[in-house]
XYZ file of C-alpha atoms in Angstrom:
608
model
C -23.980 11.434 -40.151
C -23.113 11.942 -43.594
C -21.533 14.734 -45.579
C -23.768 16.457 -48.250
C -22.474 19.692 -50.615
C -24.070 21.156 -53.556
C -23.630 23.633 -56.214
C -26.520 24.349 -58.085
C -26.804 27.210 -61.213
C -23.448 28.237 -61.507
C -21.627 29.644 -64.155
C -18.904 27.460 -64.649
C -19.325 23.894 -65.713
C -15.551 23.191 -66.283
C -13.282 20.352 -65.358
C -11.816 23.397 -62.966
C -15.333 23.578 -61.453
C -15.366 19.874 -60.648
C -11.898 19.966 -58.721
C -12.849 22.878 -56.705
C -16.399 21.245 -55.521
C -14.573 18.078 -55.121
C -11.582 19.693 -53.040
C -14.646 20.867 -50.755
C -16.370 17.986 -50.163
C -13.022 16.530 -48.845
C -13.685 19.213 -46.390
C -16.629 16.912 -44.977
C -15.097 13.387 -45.215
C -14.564 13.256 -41.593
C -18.637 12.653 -41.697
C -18.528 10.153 -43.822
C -15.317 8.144 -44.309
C -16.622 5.393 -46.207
C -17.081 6.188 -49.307
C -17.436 9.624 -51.683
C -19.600 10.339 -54.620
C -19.911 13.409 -57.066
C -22.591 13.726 -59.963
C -22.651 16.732 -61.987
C -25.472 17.496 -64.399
C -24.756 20.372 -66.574
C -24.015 23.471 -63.800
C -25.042 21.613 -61.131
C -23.120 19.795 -58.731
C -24.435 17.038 -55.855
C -21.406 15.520 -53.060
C -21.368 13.340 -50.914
C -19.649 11.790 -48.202
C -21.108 8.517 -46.659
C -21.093 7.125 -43.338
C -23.047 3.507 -43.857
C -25.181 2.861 -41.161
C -28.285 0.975 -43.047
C -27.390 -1.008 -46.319
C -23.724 -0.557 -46.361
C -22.648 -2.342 -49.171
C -25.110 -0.990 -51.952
C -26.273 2.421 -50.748
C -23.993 4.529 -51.774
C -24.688 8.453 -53.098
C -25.789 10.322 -54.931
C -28.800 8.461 -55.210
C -31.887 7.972 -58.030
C -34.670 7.461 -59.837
C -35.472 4.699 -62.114
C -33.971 6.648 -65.062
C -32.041 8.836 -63.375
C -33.927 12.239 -64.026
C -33.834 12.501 -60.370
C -30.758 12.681 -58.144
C -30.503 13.320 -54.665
C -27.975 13.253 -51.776
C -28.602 13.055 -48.497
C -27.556 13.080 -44.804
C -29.726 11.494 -42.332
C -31.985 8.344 -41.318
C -35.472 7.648 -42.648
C -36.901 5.356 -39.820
C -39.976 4.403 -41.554
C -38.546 3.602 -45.166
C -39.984 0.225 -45.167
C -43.647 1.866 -44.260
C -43.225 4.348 -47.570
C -41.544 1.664 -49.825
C -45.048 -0.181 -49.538
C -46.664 2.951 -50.684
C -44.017 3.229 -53.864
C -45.423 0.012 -54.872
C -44.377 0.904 -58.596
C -41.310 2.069 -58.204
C -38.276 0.270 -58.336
C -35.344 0.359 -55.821
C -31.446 0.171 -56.622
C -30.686 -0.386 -53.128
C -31.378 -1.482 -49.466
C -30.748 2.587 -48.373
C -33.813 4.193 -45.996
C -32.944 7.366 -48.238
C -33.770 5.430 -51.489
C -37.363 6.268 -50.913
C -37.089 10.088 -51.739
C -36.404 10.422 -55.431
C -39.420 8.149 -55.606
C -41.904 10.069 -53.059
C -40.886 13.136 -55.018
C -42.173 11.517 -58.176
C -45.299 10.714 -56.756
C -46.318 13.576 -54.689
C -44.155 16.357 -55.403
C -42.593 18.523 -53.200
C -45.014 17.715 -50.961
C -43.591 15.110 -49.585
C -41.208 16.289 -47.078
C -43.854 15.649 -44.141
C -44.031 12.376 -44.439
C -40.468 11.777 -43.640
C -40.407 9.937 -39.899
C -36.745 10.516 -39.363
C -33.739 13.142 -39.212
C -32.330 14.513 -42.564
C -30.412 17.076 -44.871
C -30.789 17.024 -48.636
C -30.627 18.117 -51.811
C -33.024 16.801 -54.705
C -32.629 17.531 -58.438
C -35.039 17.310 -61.211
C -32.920 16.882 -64.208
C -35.891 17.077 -66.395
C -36.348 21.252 -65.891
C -33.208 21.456 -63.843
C -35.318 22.538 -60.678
C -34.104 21.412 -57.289
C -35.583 21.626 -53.534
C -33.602 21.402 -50.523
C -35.641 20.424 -47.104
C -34.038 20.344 -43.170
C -35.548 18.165 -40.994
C -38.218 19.444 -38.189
C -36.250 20.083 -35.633
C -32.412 20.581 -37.001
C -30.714 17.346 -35.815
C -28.631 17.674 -39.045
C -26.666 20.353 -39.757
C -27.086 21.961 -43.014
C -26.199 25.619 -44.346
C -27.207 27.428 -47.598
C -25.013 30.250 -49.204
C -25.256 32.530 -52.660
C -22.357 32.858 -54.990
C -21.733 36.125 -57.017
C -22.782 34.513 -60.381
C -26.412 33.543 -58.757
C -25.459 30.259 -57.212
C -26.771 28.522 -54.315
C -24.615 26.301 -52.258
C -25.470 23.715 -49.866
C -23.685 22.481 -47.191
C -23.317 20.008 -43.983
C -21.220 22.305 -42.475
C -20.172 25.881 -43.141
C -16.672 25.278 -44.115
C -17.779 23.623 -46.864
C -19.013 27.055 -48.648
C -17.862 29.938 -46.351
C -14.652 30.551 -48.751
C -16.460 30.697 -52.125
C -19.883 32.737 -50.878
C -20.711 35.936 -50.893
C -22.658 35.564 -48.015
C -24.614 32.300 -46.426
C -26.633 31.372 -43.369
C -27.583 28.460 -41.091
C -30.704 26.693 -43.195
C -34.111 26.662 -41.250
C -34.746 24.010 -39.680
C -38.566 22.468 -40.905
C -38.097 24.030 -44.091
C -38.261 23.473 -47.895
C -36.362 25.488 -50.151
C -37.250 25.515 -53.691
C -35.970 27.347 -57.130
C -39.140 27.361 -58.625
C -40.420 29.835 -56.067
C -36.246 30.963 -55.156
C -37.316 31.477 -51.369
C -38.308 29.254 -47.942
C -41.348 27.644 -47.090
C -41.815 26.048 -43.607
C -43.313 22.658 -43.896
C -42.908 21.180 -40.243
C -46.140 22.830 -38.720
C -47.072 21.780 -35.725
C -49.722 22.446 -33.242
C -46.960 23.688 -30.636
C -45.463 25.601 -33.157
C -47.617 28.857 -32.374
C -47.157 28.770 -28.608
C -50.614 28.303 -27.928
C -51.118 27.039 -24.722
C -52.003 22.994 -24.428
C -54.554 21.487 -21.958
C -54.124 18.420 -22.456
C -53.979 16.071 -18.725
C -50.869 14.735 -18.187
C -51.411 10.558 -18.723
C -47.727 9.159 -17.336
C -48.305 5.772 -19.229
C -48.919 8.020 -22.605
C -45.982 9.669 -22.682
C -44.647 6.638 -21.709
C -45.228 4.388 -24.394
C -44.412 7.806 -26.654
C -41.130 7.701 -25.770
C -40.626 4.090 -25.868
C -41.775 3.815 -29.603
C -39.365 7.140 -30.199
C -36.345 5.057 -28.878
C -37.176 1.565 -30.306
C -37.497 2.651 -34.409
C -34.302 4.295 -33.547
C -32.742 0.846 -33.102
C -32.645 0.373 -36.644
C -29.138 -0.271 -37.914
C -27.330 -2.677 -39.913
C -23.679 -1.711 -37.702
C -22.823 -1.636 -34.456
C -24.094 0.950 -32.086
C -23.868 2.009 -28.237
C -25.730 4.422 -26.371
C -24.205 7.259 -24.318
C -24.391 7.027 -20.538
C -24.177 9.937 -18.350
C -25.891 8.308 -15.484
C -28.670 11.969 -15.859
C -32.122 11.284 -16.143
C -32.423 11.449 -19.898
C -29.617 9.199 -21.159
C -30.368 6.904 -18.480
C -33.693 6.245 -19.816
C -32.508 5.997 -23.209
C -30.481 3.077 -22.118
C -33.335 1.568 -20.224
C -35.853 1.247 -22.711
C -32.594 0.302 -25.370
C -31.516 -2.503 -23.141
C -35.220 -3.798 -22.580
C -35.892 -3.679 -26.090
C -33.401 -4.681 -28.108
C -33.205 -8.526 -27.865
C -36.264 -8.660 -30.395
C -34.713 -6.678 -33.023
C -33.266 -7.166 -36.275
C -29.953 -5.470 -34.740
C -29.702 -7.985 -31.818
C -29.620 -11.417 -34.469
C -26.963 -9.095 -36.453
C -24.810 -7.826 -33.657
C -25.997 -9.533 -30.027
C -28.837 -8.545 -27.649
C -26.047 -6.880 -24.789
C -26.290 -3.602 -24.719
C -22.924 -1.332 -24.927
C -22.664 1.949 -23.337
C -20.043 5.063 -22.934
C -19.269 8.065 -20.725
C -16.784 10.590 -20.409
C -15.365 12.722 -17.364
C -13.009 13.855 -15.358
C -11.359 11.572 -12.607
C -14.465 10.834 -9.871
C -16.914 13.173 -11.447
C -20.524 12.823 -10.790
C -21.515 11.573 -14.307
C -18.856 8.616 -14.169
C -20.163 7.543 -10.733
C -23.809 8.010 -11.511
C -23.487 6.122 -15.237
C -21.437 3.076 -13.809
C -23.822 2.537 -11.216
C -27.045 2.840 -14.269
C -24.892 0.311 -16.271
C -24.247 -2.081 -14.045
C -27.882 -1.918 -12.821
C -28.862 -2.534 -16.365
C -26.098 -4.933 -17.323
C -24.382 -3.183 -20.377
C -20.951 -3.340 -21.238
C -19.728 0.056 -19.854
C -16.869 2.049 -21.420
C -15.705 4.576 -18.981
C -13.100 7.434 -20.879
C -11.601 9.815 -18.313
C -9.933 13.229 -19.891
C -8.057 15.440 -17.760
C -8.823 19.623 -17.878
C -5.499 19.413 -20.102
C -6.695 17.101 -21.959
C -9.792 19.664 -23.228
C -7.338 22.270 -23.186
C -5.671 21.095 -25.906
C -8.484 19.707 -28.492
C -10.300 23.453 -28.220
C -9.466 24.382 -31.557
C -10.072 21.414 -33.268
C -13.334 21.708 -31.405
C -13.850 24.989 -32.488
C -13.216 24.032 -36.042
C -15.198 21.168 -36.419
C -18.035 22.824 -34.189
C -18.402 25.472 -35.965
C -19.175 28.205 -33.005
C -18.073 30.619 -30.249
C -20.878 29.850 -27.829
C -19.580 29.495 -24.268
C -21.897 26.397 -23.560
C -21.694 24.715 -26.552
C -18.044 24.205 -26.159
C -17.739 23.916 -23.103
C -20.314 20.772 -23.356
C -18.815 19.418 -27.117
C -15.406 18.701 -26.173
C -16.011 16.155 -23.800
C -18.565 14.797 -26.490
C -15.843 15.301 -29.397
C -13.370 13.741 -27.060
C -15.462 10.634 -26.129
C -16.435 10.482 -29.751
C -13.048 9.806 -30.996
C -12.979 6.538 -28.518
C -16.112 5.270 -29.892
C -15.205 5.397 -33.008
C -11.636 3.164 -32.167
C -13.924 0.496 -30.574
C -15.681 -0.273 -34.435
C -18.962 1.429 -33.683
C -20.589 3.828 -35.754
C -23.829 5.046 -33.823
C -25.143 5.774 -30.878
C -28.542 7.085 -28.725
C -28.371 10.386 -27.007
C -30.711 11.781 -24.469
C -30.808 15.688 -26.219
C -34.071 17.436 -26.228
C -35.687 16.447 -22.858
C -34.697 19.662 -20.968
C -36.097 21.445 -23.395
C -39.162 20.221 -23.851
C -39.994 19.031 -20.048
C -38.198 22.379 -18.920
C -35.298 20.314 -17.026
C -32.860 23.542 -17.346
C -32.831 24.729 -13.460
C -33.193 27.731 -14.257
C -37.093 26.932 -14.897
C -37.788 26.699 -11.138
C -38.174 30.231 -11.014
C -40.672 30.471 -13.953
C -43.105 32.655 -13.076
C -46.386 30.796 -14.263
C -47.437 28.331 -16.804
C -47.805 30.717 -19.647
C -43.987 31.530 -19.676
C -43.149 28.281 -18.513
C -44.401 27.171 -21.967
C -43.831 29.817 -24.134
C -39.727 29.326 -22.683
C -40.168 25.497 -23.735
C -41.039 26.899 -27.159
C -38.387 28.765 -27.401
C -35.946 26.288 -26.406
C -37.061 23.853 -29.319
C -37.212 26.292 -31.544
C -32.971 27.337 -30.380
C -31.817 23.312 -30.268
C -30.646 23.337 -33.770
C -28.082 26.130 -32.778
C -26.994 24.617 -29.726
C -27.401 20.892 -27.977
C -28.128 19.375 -31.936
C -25.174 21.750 -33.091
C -23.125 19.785 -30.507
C -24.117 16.685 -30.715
C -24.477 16.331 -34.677
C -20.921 17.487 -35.046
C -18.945 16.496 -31.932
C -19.830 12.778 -33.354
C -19.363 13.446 -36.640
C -16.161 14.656 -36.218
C -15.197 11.425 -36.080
C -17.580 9.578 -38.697
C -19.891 8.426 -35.740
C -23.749 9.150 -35.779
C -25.975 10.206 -32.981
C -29.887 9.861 -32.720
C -31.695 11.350 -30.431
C -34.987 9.509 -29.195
C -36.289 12.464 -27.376
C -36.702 14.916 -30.523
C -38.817 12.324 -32.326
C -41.792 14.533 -33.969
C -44.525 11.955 -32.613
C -43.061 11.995 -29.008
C -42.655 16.077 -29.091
C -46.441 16.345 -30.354
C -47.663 14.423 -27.167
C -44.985 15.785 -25.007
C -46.221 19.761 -26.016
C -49.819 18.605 -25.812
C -49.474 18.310 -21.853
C -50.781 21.357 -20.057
C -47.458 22.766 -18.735
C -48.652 23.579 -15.448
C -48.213 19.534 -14.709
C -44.561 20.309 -15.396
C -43.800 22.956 -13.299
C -41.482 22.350 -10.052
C -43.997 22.904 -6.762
C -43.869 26.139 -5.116
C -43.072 23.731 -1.885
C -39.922 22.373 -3.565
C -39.098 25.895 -4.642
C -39.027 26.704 -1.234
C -36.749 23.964 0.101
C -34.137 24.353 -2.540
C -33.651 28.305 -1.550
C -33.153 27.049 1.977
C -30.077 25.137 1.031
C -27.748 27.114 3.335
C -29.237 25.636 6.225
C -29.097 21.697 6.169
C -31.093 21.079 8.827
C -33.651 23.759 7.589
C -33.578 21.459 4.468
C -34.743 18.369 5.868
C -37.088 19.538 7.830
C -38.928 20.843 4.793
C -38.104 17.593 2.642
C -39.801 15.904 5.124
C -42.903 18.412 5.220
C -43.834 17.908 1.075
C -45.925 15.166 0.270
C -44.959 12.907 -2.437
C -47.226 14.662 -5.894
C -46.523 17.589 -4.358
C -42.498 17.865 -4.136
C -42.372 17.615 -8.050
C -38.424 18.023 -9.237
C -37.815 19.502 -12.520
C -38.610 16.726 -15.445
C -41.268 14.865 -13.046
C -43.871 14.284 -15.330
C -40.885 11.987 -17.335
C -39.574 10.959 -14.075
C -43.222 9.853 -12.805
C -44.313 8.204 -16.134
C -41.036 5.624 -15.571
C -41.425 5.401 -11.812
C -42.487 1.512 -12.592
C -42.458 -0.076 -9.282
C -42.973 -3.970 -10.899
C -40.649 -3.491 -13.611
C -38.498 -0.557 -12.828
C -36.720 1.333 -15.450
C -33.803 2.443 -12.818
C -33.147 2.861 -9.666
C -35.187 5.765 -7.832
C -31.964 7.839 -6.347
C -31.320 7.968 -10.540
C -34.934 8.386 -11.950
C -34.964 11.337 -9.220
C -31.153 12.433 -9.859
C -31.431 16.008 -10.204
C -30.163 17.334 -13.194
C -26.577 18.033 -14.165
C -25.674 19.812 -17.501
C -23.032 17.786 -19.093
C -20.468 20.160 -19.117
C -20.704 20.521 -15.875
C -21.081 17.137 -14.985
C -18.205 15.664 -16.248
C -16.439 17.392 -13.404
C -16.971 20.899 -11.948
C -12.821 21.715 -12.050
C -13.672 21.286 -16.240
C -15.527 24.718 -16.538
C -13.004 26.282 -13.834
C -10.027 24.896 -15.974
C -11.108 26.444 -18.622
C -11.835 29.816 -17.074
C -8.595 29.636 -15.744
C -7.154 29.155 -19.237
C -8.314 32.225 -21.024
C -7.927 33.922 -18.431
C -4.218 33.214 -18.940
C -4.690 33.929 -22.547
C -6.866 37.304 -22.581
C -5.758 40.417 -20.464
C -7.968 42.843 -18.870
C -6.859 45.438 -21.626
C -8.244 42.957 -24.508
C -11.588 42.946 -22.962
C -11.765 46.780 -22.178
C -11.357 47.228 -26.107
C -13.580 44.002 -26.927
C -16.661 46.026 -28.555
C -14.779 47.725 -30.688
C -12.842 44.271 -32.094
C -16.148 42.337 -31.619
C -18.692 44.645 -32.091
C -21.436 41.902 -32.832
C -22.234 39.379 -30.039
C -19.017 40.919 -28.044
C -17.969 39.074 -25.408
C -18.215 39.698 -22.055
C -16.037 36.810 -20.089
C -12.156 35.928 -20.624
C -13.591 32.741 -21.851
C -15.984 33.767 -24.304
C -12.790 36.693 -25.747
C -10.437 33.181 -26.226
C -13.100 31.255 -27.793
C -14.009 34.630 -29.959
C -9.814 34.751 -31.355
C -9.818 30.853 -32.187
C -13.219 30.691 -34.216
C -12.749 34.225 -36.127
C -8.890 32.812 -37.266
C -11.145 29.662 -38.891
C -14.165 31.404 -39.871
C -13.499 35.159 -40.947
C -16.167 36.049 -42.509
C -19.177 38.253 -41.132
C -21.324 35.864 -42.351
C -20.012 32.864 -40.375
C -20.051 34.903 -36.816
C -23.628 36.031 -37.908
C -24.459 31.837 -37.488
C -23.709 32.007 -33.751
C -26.486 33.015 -31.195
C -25.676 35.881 -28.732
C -27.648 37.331 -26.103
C -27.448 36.890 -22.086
C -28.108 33.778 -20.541
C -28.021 31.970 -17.228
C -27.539 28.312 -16.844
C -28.695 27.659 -20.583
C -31.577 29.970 -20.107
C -33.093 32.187 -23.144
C -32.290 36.112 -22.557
C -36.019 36.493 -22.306
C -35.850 33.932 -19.143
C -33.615 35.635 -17.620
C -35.671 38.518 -16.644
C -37.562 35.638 -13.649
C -34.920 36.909 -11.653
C -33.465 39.945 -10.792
C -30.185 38.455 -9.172
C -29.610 36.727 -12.525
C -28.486 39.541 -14.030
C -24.919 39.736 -11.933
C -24.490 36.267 -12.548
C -25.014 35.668 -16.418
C -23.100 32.104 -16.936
C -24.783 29.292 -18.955
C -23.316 26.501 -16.432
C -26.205 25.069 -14.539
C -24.127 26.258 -11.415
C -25.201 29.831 -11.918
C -29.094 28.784 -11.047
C -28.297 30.089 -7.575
C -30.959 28.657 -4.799
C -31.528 26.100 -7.188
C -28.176 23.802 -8.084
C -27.051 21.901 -4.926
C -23.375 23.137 -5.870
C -24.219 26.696 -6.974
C -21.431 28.684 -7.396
C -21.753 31.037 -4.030
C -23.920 28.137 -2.121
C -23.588 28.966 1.580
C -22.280 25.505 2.218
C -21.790 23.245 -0.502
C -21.667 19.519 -0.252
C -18.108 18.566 -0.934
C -17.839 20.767 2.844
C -19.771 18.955 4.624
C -19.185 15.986 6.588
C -18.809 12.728 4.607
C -21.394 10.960 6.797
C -23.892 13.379 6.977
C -23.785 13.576 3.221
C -24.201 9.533 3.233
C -27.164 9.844 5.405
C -28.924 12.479 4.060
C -30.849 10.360 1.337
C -32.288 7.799 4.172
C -33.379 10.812 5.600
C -35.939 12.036 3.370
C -38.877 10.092 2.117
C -39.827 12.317 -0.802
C -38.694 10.955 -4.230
C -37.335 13.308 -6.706
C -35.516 15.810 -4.299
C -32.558 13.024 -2.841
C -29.310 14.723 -2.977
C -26.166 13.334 -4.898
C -22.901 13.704 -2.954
């Protein structure tokens, strides 16, 4: 991901002017290291800092027009350049760049245009020629991108709010899926689709459809001109990812630049489930596997930077990001620049555990909706920055507009867990109880959370992965990078913040106060980087429980006592819930072996 800042209409068009936007910009380079351009046109400013994934040696930014009346800079990949630059068939092109086309679709349609980006981007387009300029986010918020107001009627644009938090009088997280544009001097959304209203879908659930969907969302996502990897959890949705990546790749352009073997990476704790579950994926798939073990002090220790480069105080989010921001850091050492993620599938399959207790299809939905709708505050938050951190670039397959259209089209009652499976996973303080009741579901019937995705890869010629993974029940990252992480880290603020600090907590952090140890530590370290009201007003508040909206979170009444994002506090449904009656790690080693020969229904085999 690159680094993008602008300052557009302001007063000052001094050499004075042109330090200070260039001091912040410098601010960014950590998201693009190779190589930094400035172009100023009268009052108006456009930065950038470039990471070179596609045409490295001549696309550098800001970028134009044929006579450079246009200028734009931009963060982000445009997967079908080649499809538009056929369209552009009288316009000429300074370099090989996939962002080269926009200048030239602005020319011909406008500001139109935005739509028919396939792809994830930030930027910022001037028209020298009446000095107008839009600024579009992509659909879903994979970039990061905020817009703030100075006093003398500027508008700043930035990758990332430290770029523009010091000199604004007040700014804001920019919409995702929308245009901004100073001929109108307000927001228009322009990413409209059919989910978008909540409406409920009917559409049957076709397992090879939203197959080949996600295939096609993976594959155009292959195009790069550097190395890349993909990252390996050994969960459902990065395991596919890798898959379809390894099965795919040997036709590509990347495999004649860079070899058809796949490479993949994963981070955890000593022996925690992800590290056992990916190495056992990446062998089956035969990538080269890069295995980076932290320890809880390890975490510990990068918080703030974390914090910093993050940009929040959510619990979750950092909790999840500095795992990612610590594995990121390795990738980047080994020479590779981008990788595949598997964000966005629990959101839009409703693989969160706390969706077993949705009370019908309608909210089942609507709660999908709202997830989407959230991601660009939260999982793309964490996964856009955590990489780019360290001038590496993450793409995520599952947030691809074409495969969310067919994914939201599904009637959501075909991904709801079974009331049967419901049943067996609140009977998990009785082992033998739970067998018995495995072994009474039939197959369609005990549907895990995610089956739909789990069913449409469940490829019994040419399998995708093995089944105990395709059917691995799902693990949040920060907790599956080892369960002692999250209990480190409550142990550590709890070191740090004293009962007396939190009795006085609303009236220090009277918006979005915290109510855990952790969240009070986490609150200290982000206001000491980001003072402002306007940079706490960013953050999302409200109660949760394991990653649940606050509206969710009304399914249950027992939620209420037990508000923790970790995927642990879905009591009855986690198979390590925080007060299970007897959890796993107690029980005898070789009845925990045993327990997956023992039940024939796919999609509900426990992991020891």
């Amino acid at each position: 991901m690159c680094g993008i800042l602008a300052v557009l209409g302001c007063s000052d068009d001094s050499q004075a002017k042109r330090v200070r936007v260039l001091e912040l910009s410098r601010r960014l380079k950590h998201r693009g290291p190779d190589w930094s351009g400035l172009h100023q046109h009268g009052d108006c400013y456009l930065a950038h800092q470039r990471l070179a994934i596609i045409d490295p040696a001549s696309g550098d930014q800001p970028l134009f027009n044929e006579d450079n009346s246009v200028v734009v800079t931009v963060n982000g990949e445009i997967y079908n350049h080649e499809e538009l630059r056929k369209k552009l068939v009288n316009h000429k092109f300074r370099t090989g760049s996939d962002c080269d086309v926009i200048a030239h679709l602005y020319e011909e349609y406008g500001e139109d245009f935005v739509d028919m980006l396939d792809g994830i981007f930030s930027f910022v387009l001037l028209d020298t020629r009446d000095n107008s300029y839009i600024v579009a986010r992509d659909a879903i918020g994979v970039t990061s991108l905020y817009i703030g107001w100075g006093l003398d009627g500027s508008v700043w644009i930035s990758s990332e709010m430290k770029g523009l938090n010091d000199d604004c009088e007040h700014f804001e997280c920019f919409p995702p899926g929308h245009l901004y544009s100073s001929k109108t001097g307000g927001f228009r959304r322009w990413y409209n689709p059919p989910w978008f209203s909540e409406a409920i879908p009917s559409v049957p659930y076709d397992p090879l459809v939203l197959r080949h969907a996600f295939e096609n969302a993976v594959i155009k996502r292959l195009m790069t001109d550097v190395p890349f990897g993909v990252l390996l959890s050994g969960g459902l949705d990065s395991s596919l990812v890798a898959s379809i990546t390894a099965r795919y790749l040997a036709g590509t352009k990347t495999a004649k630049h860079w070899g058809s073997q796949l490479h993949s990476f994963c981070v955890g704790l000593e022996n925690s489930p992800d590290l056992k579950a990916a190495r056992e994926v990446a062998d089956y798939l035969g990538t080269v596997h890069h295995e980076f073990h932290f320890t809880v002090q390890d975490g510990i220790d990068a918080i703030e930077d974390v914090i910093y480069h993050i940009e929040t105080y959510d619990v979750t989010t950092i909790r999840a990001s500095t795992p990612m921001f610590l594995m990121s850091r390795k990738i980047k050492s080994l020479g590779v620049k981008m990788v595949i993620s598997g964000e966005g599938s629990d959101e839009i399959f409703g693989g969160y555990l706390y969706f077993h207790k949705a009370p019908n299809k309608d909210e089942f939905h609507h709660e999908t909706c709202r997830k989407i709708k959230a991601l660009h505050q939260y999982d793309c938050l964490r996964a856009n920055k955590a990489t780019s951190a360290w001038g590496l670039e993450a793409r995520v397959p599952f947030l691809d507009k074409q495969f969310i259209n067919v994914a939201m089209s599904i009637d959501p009652e075909s991904k709801m867990v079974s009331n049967q499976f419901i049943v067996v996973l609140e009977l998990l303080g009785s082992l033998y109880m739970l067998l018995y009741f495995m072994n009474q579901i039939k197959k369609d019937e005990g549907r895990i959370e995610k089956w739909i995705l789990r069913r449409a890869f469940d490829d019994e010629e040419h399998p995708y992965l093995p089944k105990h993974i395709l059917y691995r029940q799902k693990e949040q990252f920060s907790d599956g990078v080892g369960y002692s992480w999250i209990d480190g880290l409550k142990a550590h603020a709890d070191q740090h913040v004293t009962n007396k600090m939190m009795r006085n907590a609303s009236n220090i952090f009277p918006h979005n106060t915290p109510t855990t140890k952790e969240a009070y530590y986490y609150r200290m370290i982000f206001e000491r980087f980001f003072p402002q009201n306007s940079a706490r007003l960013t953050v999302p508040g409200g109660a949760t429980v394991a990653c649940s909206t606050a509206k969710a979170v009304e399914w249950d009444a027992a939620w209420k006592n037990n508000l923790d994002p970790s995927g642990r506090a879905a009591l009855g449904v986690h198979l390590s819930a925080y007060n299970a009656e007897t959890p796993l790690s107690n029980m005898p080693s070789k009845v925990i072996d045993n327990i997956p020969r023992m039940i024939e229904v796919p999609g509900v085999a426990i992991q020891s």
